[in-house]
Amino acid sequence: MRAADIIIKKRGSGSEKGAELSREEIEFLVNGYADGSIPDYQMSAFLMAVYFSGMTFTETGILTDCMLRSGSIIDLHTIDRAALHTAGRAALHGPFVDKHSTGGVGDKISLPLAPVAASLGIQIPMMSGRGLGHTGGTLDKLESIEGYNVNLTESQFASLIAENGFAMMGQTESVAPADRKMYALRDVTGTVESIPLITASILSKKAAEGSDALVFDVKCGRGAFMKSEQDAQALAESLVKTAQSLGKKSCALLTNMDTPLGFKTGNYLEIEETLECLQGNGPEDVMELVCQLGARMAMLAGKAESAEDGMRKCREAVSSGKALEKFLENVKSQGGNPRKLLSEQGKRRSPFASELAAEHDGFLDIDAYKTGIACVHLGVGRNKTSDKVDANAGIIFAKRQGDFVRKGEKIMDIYGRDSQSLQAGISSMKTAVTYSAEQPAQKKLILREIS
């Protein structure tokens, strides 16, 4: 078997798209690239062939499975219980359910969602990532909590899930190494925007963490990777069907990412808004997504009979204080200080701060993508993986999408890493805000469900 022959088969010729590949052919390419016997230039050619010819759901499932099996897999059903050191007080019983978002601005949903869902008896193995470009990263937000450790061993990860119902960790070097190499190559060969490649990249990591079921939050709009609803639906369908082909229960919600979620963007600021959500004072849009996604997790886990039943149970988890208790337990068990975290609430701010006032009368339109870019300038995010982020940089909105403002009225507080970052962020943020004489049409937060 030769890599060149497989590339030509997938490439096709002239106006004819390439043919469907067999498991043996896909396995040969993925394993060869992972062990170094297939060079970058041949994998680049293969990725471009997939970009133009696409893949069937069967091929995408095989690609995902091969990438998944290129590294270690956490099997929470068979892991050595003795390694948990739980003194008989806790157990890994499942069902194991996780949620994945395709990324957005102010998208802190995983942070309140995990303790809410864990309060319903669901066990949640959550392997998350860091922010890159205009989207934030769950790990960066968690590490704004002093002492919080996301670098867990497999045994620690399992033990925390058994004890607290959920754990948050980053991808290890041994998880889906083929994906790590292929993603880096996609980034420099113009092949990122391929639905089969996106699907395989997401699922090879998510399947490795040990989940039985997955709920996908596929963002759509200006601040999303998929700008059109049609493209977002295609990605959602690919994720759901491919997950199901791997034996995972799954569903997806298409959600609006035209404007930032919640009132706060930034690493610590989104932790603070998470506390507000779990204390019953969260923004309406954030809590709507938490409860809608939590309801689907509960249904897939057999903990709710319907979406309405699941939403009711999620709200009760918040109002009873159980979800907040779960979150603080997790903070403590992963190295943070819950008491200190609560004492900082509303007080912890960067000293490099400024108000941004309305430049005109009118109804506000706040662009999520441009807000995300402004946050990168402030120090919230990064342009490349080696960039450091600032825990206390970010934005607190006094006004939001669709609000009417008068010229000179405060619309947000902006916090930067330093004075230079602050000024760069302010200049960038001014381009994210526009004013109109008529109130902009309000899109639904949840556009549709794919199951």
Short mmCIF file of C-alpha atoms in Angstrom, two decimals, residues 263-266 269 348-359 366 370-371 373-380 390 392-398 410-433 435:
data_model
loop_
_atom_site.label_atom_id
_atom_site.label_comp_id
_atom_site.label_asym_id
_atom_site.label_seq_id
_atom_site.Cartn_x
_atom_site.Cartn_y
_atom_site.Cartn_z
CA PHE A 263 -22.21 40.34 30.92
CA LYS A 264 -18.56 39.34 31.39
CA THR A 265 -15.74 38.20 29.13
CA GLY A 266 -12.29 37.36 30.48
CA LEU A 269 -14.41 37.49 35.09
CA ARG A 348 -10.68 41.25 41.86
CA ARG A 349 -9.97 43.61 38.95
CA SER A 350 -6.96 44.67 36.90
CA PRO A 351 -5.74 48.17 37.90
CA PHE A 352 -5.44 49.04 34.20
CA ALA A 353 -9.07 49.94 33.63
CA SER A 354 -11.25 52.37 31.73
CA GLU A 355 -14.89 52.98 30.91
CA LEU A 356 -16.13 52.97 27.33
CA ALA A 357 -18.97 55.41 26.77
CA ALA A 358 -21.48 55.54 23.92
CA GLU A 359 -20.32 57.73 21.03
CA ILE A 366 -22.13 44.36 19.73
CA LYS A 370 -14.68 41.89 17.07
CA THR A 371 -15.20 41.70 20.85
CA ILE A 373 -10.31 40.24 18.97
CA ALA A 374 -10.42 43.18 21.41
CA CYS A 375 -10.07 40.68 24.28
CA VAL A 376 -6.93 39.26 22.66
CA HIS A 377 -5.45 42.78 22.64
CA LEU A 378 -6.41 43.17 26.32
CA GLY A 379 -4.55 39.98 27.26
CA VAL A 380 -7.53 37.63 27.67
CA ASP A 390 -3.79 37.54 31.82
CA ASN A 392 -7.69 39.68 35.26
CA ALA A 393 -8.10 41.25 31.82
CA GLY A 394 -11.54 41.42 30.23
CA ILE A 395 -14.78 43.33 29.81
CA ILE A 396 -17.85 43.89 31.99
CA PHE A 397 -20.82 45.09 29.94
CA ALA A 398 -23.16 47.64 31.48
CA LYS A 410 -21.33 54.01 30.02
CA ILE A 411 -21.67 50.82 28.03
CA MET A 412 -18.80 48.79 29.50
CA ASP A 413 -15.76 48.66 31.78
CA ILE A 414 -12.58 47.43 30.11
CA TYR A 415 -9.58 45.86 31.90
CA GLY A 416 -6.16 45.27 30.32
CA ARG A 417 -2.95 43.44 31.16
CA ASP A 418 -1.13 46.79 31.20
CA SER A 419 -1.67 50.34 29.93
CA GLN A 420 -0.57 49.50 26.40
CA SER A 421 -2.87 46.46 26.21
CA LEU A 422 -5.72 48.52 27.62
CA GLN A 423 -5.42 51.20 24.94
CA ALA A 424 -5.16 48.59 22.18
CA GLY A 425 -8.24 46.84 23.53
CA ILE A 426 -10.25 50.05 23.77
CA SER A 427 -9.42 51.01 20.18
CA SER A 428 -10.36 47.54 18.98
CA MET A 429 -13.55 47.41 21.05
CA LYS A 430 -14.80 50.67 19.56
CA THR A 431 -15.01 48.92 16.19
CA ALA A 432 -17.15 46.15 17.74
CA VAL A 433 -19.92 48.54 18.79
CA TYR A 435 -25.45 52.30 16.90
#
